[in-house]
Coordinates of C-alpha atoms and ligand atoms in Angstrom, one line a residue:
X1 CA -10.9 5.1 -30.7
X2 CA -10.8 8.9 -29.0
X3 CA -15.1 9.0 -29.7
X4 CA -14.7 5.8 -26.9
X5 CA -12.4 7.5 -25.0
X6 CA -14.4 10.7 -25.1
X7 CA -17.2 9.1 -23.5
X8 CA -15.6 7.1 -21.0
X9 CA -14.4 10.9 -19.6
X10 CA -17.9 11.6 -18.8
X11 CA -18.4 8.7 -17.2
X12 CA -15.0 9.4 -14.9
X13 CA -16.5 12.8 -14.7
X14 CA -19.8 11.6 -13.0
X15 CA -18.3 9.6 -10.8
X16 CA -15.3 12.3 -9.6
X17 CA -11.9 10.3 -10.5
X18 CA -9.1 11.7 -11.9
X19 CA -8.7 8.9 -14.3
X20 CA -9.0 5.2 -14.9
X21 CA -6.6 2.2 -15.4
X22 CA -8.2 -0.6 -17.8
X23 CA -6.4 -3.4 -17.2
X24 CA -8.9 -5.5 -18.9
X25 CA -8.0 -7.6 -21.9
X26 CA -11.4 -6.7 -23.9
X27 CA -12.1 -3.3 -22.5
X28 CA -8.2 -2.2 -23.4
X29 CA -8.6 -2.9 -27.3
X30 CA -12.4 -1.4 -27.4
X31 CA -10.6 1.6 -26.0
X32 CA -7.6 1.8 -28.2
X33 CA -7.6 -0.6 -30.7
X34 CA -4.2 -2.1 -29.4
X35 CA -5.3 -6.1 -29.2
X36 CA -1.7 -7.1 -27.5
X37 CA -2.3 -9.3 -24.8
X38 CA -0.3 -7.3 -22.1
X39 CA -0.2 -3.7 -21.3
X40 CA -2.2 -0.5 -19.2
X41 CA -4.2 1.8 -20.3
X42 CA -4.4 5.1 -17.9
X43 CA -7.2 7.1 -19.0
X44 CA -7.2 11.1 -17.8
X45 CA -9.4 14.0 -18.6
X46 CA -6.8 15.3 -20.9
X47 CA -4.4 12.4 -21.5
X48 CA -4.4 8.4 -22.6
X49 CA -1.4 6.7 -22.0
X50 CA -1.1 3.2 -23.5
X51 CA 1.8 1.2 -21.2
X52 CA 3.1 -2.0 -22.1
X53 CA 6.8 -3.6 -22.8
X54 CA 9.1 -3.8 -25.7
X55 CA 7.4 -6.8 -27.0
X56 CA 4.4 -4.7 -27.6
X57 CA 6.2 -1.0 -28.2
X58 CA 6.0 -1.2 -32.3
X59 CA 2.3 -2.8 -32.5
X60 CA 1.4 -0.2 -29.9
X61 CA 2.3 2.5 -32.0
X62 CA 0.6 1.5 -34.9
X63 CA -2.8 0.0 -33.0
X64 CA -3.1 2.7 -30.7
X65 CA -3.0 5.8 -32.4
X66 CA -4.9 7.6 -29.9
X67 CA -3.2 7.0 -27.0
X68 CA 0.2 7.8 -26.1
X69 CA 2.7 4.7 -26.2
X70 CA 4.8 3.8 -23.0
X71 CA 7.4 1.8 -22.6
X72 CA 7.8 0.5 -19.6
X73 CA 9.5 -2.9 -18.1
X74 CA 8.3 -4.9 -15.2
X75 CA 8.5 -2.9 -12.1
X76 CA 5.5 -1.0 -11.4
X77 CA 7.5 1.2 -9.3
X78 CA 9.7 2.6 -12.2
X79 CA 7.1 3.8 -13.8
X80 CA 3.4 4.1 -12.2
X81 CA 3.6 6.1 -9.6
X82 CA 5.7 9.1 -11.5
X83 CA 2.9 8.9 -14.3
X84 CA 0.1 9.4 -12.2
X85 CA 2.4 12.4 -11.0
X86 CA 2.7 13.4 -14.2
X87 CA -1.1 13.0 -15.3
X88 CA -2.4 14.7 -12.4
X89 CA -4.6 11.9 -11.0
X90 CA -5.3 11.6 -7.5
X91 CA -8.0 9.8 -7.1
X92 CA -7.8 6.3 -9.6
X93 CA -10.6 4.0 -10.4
X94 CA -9.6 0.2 -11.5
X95 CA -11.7 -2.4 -12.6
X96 CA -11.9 -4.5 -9.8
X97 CA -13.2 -7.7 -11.4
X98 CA -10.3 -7.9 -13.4
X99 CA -7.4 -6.4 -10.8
X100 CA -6.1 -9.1 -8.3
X101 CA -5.8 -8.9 -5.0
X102 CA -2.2 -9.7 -5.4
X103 CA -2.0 -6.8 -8.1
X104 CA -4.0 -4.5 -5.8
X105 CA -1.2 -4.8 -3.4
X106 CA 1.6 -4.2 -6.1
X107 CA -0.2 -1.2 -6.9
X108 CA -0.9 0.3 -3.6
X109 CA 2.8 -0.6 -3.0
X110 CA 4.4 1.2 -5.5
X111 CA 2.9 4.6 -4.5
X112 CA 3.8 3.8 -1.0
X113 CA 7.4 3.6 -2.3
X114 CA 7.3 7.0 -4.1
X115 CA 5.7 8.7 -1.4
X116 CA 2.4 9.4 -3.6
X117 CA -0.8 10.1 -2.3
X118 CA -3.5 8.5 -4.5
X119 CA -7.1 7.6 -3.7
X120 CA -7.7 3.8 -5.6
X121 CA -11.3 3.4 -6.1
X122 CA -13.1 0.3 -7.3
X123 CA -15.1 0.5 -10.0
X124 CA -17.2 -2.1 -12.2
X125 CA -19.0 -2.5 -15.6
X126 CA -18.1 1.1 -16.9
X127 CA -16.7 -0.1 -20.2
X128 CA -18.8 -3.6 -20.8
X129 CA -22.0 -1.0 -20.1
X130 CA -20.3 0.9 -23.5
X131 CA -19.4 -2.1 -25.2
X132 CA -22.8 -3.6 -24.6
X133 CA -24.2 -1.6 -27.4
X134 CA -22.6 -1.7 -30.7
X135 CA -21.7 0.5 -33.0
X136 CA -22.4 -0.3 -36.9
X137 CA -19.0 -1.7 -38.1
X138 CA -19.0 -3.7 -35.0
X139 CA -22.0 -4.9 -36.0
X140 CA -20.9 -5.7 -39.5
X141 CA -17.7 -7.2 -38.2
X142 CA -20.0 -9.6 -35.8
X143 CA -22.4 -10.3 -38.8
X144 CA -19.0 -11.6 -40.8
X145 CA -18.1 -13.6 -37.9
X146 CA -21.6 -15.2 -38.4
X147 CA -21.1 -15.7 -41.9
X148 CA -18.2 -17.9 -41.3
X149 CA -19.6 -19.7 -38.9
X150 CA -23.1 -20.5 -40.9
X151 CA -21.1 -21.6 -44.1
X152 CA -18.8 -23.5 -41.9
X153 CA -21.8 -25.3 -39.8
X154 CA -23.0 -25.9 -43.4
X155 CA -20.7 -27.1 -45.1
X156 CA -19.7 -29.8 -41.7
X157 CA -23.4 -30.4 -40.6
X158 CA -23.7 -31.8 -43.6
X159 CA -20.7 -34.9 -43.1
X160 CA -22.7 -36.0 -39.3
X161 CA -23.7 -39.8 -39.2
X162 CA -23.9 -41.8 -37.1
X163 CA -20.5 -43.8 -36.5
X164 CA -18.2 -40.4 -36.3
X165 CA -16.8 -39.2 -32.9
X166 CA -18.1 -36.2 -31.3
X167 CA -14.2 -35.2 -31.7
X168 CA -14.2 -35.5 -35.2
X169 CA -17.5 -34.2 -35.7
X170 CA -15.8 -31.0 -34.1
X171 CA -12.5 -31.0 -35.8
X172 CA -14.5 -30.9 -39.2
X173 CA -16.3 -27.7 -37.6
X174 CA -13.6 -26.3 -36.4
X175 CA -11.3 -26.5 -39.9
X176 CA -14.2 -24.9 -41.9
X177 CA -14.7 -22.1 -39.7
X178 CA -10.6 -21.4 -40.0
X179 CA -11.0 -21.7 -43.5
X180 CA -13.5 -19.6 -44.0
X181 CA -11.2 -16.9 -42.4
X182 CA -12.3 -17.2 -39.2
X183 CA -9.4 -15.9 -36.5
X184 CA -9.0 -18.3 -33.5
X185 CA -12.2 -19.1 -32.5
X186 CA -14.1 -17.6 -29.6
X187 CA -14.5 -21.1 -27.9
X188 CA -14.0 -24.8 -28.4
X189 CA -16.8 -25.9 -30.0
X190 CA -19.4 -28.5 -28.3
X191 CA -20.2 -31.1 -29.6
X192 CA -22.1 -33.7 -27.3
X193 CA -24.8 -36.3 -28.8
X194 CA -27.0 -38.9 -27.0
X195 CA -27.0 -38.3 -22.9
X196 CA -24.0 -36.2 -22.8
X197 CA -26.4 -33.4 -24.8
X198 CA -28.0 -32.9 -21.5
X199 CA -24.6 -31.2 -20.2
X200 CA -25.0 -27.8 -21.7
X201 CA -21.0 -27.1 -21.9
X202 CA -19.6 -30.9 -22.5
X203 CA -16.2 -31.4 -24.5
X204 CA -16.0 -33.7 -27.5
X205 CA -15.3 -36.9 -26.8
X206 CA -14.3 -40.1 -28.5
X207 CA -18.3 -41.0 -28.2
X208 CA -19.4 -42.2 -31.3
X209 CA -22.5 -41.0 -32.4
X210 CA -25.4 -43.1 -33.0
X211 CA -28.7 -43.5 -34.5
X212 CA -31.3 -41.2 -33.1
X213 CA -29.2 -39.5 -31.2
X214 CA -29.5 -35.5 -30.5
X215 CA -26.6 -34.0 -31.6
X216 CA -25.7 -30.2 -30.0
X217 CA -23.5 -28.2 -31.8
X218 CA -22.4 -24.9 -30.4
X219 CA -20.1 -22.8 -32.1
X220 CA -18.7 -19.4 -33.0
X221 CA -16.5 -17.9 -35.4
X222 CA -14.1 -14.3 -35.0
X223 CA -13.7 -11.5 -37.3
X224 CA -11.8 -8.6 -36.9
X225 CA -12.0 -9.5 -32.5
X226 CA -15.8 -9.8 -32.7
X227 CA -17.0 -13.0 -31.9
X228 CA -20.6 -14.4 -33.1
X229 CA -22.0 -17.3 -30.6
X230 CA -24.4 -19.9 -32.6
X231 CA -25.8 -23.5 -31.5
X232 CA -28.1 -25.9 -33.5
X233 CA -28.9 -29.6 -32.5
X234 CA -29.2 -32.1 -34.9
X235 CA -30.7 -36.2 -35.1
X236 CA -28.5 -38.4 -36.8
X237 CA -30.6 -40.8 -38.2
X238 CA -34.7 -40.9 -37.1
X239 CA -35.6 -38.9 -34.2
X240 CA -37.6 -41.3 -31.2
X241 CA -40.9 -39.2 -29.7
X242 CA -39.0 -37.3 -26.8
X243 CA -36.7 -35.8 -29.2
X244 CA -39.7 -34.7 -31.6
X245 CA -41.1 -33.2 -28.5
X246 CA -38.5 -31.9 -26.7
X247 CA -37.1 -30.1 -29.9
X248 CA -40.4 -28.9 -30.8
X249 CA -40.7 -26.6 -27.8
X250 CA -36.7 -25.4 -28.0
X251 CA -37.9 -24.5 -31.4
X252 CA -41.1 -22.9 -30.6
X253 CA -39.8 -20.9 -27.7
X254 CA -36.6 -19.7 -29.5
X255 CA -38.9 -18.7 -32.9
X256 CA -40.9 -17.0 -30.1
X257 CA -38.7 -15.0 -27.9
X258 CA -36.6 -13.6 -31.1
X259 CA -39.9 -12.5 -32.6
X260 CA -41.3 -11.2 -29.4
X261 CA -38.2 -9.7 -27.8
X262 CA -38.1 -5.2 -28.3
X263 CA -35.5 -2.7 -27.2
X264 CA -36.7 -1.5 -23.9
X265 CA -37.7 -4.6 -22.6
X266 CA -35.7 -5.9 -19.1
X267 CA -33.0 -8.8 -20.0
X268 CA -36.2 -10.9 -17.6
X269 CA -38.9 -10.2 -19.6
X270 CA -37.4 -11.6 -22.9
X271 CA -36.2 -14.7 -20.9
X272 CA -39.4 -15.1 -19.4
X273 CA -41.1 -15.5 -23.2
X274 CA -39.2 -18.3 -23.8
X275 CA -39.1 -19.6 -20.3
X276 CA -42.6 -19.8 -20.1
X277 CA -43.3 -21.5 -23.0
X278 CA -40.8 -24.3 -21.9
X279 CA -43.0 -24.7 -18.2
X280 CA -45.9 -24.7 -20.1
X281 CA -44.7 -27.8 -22.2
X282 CA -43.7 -28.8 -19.0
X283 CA -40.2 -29.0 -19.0
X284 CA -39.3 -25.8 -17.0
X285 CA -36.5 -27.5 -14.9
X286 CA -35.1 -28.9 -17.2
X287 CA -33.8 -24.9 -18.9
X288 CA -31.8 -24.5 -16.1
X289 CA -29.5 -21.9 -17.5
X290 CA -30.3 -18.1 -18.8
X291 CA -31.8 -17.6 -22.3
X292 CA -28.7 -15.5 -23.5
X293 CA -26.0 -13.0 -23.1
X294 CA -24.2 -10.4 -24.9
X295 CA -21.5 -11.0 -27.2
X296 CA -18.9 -8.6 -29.1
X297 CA -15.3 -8.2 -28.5
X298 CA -15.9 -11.3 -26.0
X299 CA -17.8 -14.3 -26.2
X300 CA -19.7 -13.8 -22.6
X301 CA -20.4 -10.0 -22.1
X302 CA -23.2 -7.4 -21.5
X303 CA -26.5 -7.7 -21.1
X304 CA -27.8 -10.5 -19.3
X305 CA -30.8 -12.3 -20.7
X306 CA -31.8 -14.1 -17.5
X307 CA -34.8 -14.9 -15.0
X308 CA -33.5 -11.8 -13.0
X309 CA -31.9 -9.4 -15.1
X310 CA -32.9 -6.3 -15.0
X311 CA -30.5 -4.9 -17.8
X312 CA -32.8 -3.0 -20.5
X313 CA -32.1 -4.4 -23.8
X314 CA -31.2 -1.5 -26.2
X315 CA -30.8 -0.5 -29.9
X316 CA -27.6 -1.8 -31.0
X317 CA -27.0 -4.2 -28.1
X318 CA -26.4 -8.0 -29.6
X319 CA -27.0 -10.8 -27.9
X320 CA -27.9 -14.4 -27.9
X321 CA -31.3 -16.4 -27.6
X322 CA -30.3 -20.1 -26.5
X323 CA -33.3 -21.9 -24.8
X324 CA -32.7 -25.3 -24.2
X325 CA -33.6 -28.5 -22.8
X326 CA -31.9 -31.3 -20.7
X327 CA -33.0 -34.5 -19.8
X328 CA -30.1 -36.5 -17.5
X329 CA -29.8 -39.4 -18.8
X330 CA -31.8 -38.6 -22.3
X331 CA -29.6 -35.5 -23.7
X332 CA -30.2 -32.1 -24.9
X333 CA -31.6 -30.0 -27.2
X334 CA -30.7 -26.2 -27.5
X335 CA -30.7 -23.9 -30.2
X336 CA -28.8 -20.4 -30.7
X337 CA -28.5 -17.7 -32.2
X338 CA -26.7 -14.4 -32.0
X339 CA -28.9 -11.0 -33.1
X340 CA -28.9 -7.8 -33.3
X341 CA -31.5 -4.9 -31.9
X342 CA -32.1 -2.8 -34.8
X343 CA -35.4 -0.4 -35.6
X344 CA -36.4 -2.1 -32.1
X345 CA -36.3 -5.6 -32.9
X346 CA -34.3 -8.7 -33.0
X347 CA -32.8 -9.6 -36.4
X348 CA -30.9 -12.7 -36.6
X349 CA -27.2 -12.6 -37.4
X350 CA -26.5 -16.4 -37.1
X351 CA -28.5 -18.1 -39.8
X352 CA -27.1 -21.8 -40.6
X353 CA -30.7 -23.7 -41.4
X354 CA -32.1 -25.6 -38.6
X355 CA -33.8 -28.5 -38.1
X356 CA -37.6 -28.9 -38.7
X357 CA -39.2 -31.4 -38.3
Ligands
ZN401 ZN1 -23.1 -21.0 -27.7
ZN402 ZN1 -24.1 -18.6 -25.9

């Protein structure tokens, strides 16, 4: 992944480090393409040294064929300080929502131990800013992982009635999208009918569901590390007069915002399409969380689609659109679905069939 690495350079450049150490899970494989769950990455002007045990050495080497491989064991001392010695770096950025304060101090301890003078600087966003906006086969990979997850939801939404448990309702989701070839999925999946709908992230339960229920369904599927992010509510059985209505605006305002939304507009201003439509219907608090959020190599990522952001939505980036409404005491109703901004619009990559009613 040198083009990555390549950018990431100037990026160091502009901001006058030396190098870089990704310790983040996500931002390491985006980097180098080694998807082990332990190791450093130290990132140079001239060098990229990949730094992780024996577990890890052989995959490393295979994965990561643009980085040098390390092998290193546990103590940070051993090896840390005489590779920054070695790379020439003097002044360090780190991620600092992903370094612990504990770590910090292991870090800062180990030069102290080799007598070397480095300057650690805190630094935030500067690879989920790059992973916000795809490239096209991370795009195609996202728009497999969709795939899976729309002929899964298909192939399961089609068994709901009323009498099942939200648990088994979810285990029949969950074994179609594995299947299908999904890898382990992104998240557990929701599934959460009558009044425990209104909590936007319940767990299934051993509630059965019953007639006229709403039903939320949020799922995802993972190919090749990329993650798709989709949700679709359901009635099991005839749907009363709040659900009619209640849906009827999620709908509207979802149909809406994905129409509406262009590259160049603020994360705000495409929440604000669908949020205003919901507080004209006159449910605006009751869509008390942000219309969406990136999603790639993670499930939650870059940019923020929310009553504040001010994040521009560009060409490439994908992200979901997830209005919903929730009535304590009532339930739920939210629909989702991940896109992509291409030729300056939002085409959907989730497309299992929804509702209509
Ligand atoms: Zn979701
Ligand atoms: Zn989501």
């Amino acid at each position: 992944m040198i083009h990555r690495i390549q950018r990431l350079r100037h990026r160091l450049n502009e901001k006058g480090l030396d190098g870089i150490l990704i310790t983040q899970q996500e931002n390491r494989r985006y980097l180098s393409g080694f998807d082990g769950s332990a190791g450093y990455l130290i990132i140079s002007a001239r060098k990229a040294v990949l730094a992780t045990d024996f577990r890890y050495t052989e995959q490393a080497l295979g994965q990561a064929s643009c980085c040098e491989i390390l092998r290193i064991a546990n103590n940070l001392t051993d090896w840390f300080p005489a590779l920054l010695d070695e790379m020439g770096i003097r002044k360090l950025g780190f991620e600092a929502s992903d370094v612990s304060y504990h770590f910090y101090q292991q870090l800062v301890d180990a030069l102290k131990r080799k007598g070397l003078e480095v300057e650690m600087v805190a630094t935030s966003g500067l690879v989920e800013a790059m992973r916000a906006v795809k490239e096209a086969e991370e795009i195609e990979f996202i728009r497999k992982a969709a795939a899976i997850a729309d002929g899964a939801y298909m192939e399961a939404a089609g068994l709901i009635r009323p009498g099942l448990t939200e648990k088994e309702i979810a285990w029949a989701l969950e074994k179609a999208t594995r299947e299908r070839g999904s890898e382990t999925l992104p998240f557990e999946i929701i599934v959460a009918s009558g009044a425990r709908s209104a909590l936007p992230h319940a767990k299934p339960s051993d509630k059965v569901v019953e007639e006229g229920e709403p039903v939320v369904i949020d799922m995802g599927a993972r190919y090749r590390g990329y993650a798709c992010d989709m949700t679709r509510t359901v009635c099991a059985g005839r749907p009363d007069e709040t659900f009619m209505k209640v849906y009827t605006t999620v709908l509207k305002a979802q149909e809406a915002a994905i129409n509406t939304i262009r590259a160049g507009m603020m994360g705000k201003e495409a929440d604000g399409i669908a949020r205003g439509l919901i507080e004209q219907a006159g449910y605006g608090e009751a869509f008390g969380h942000s219309l969406g959020h990136g999603v790639g190599l993670a499930e939650h990522e870059l940019p923020r689609l929310s009553f504040s952001s001010e994040e521009l939505l560009q060409e490439g980036m994908v992200f979901t659109v997830e209005p919903g409404i929730y009535i304590s005491g009532w339930g739920g109703v939210r629909i989702e679905d991940t896109v992509v901004l291409k030729d300056g619009r939002a085409e959907p990559l989730t497309r299992a069939e929804k509702l209509r009613l």
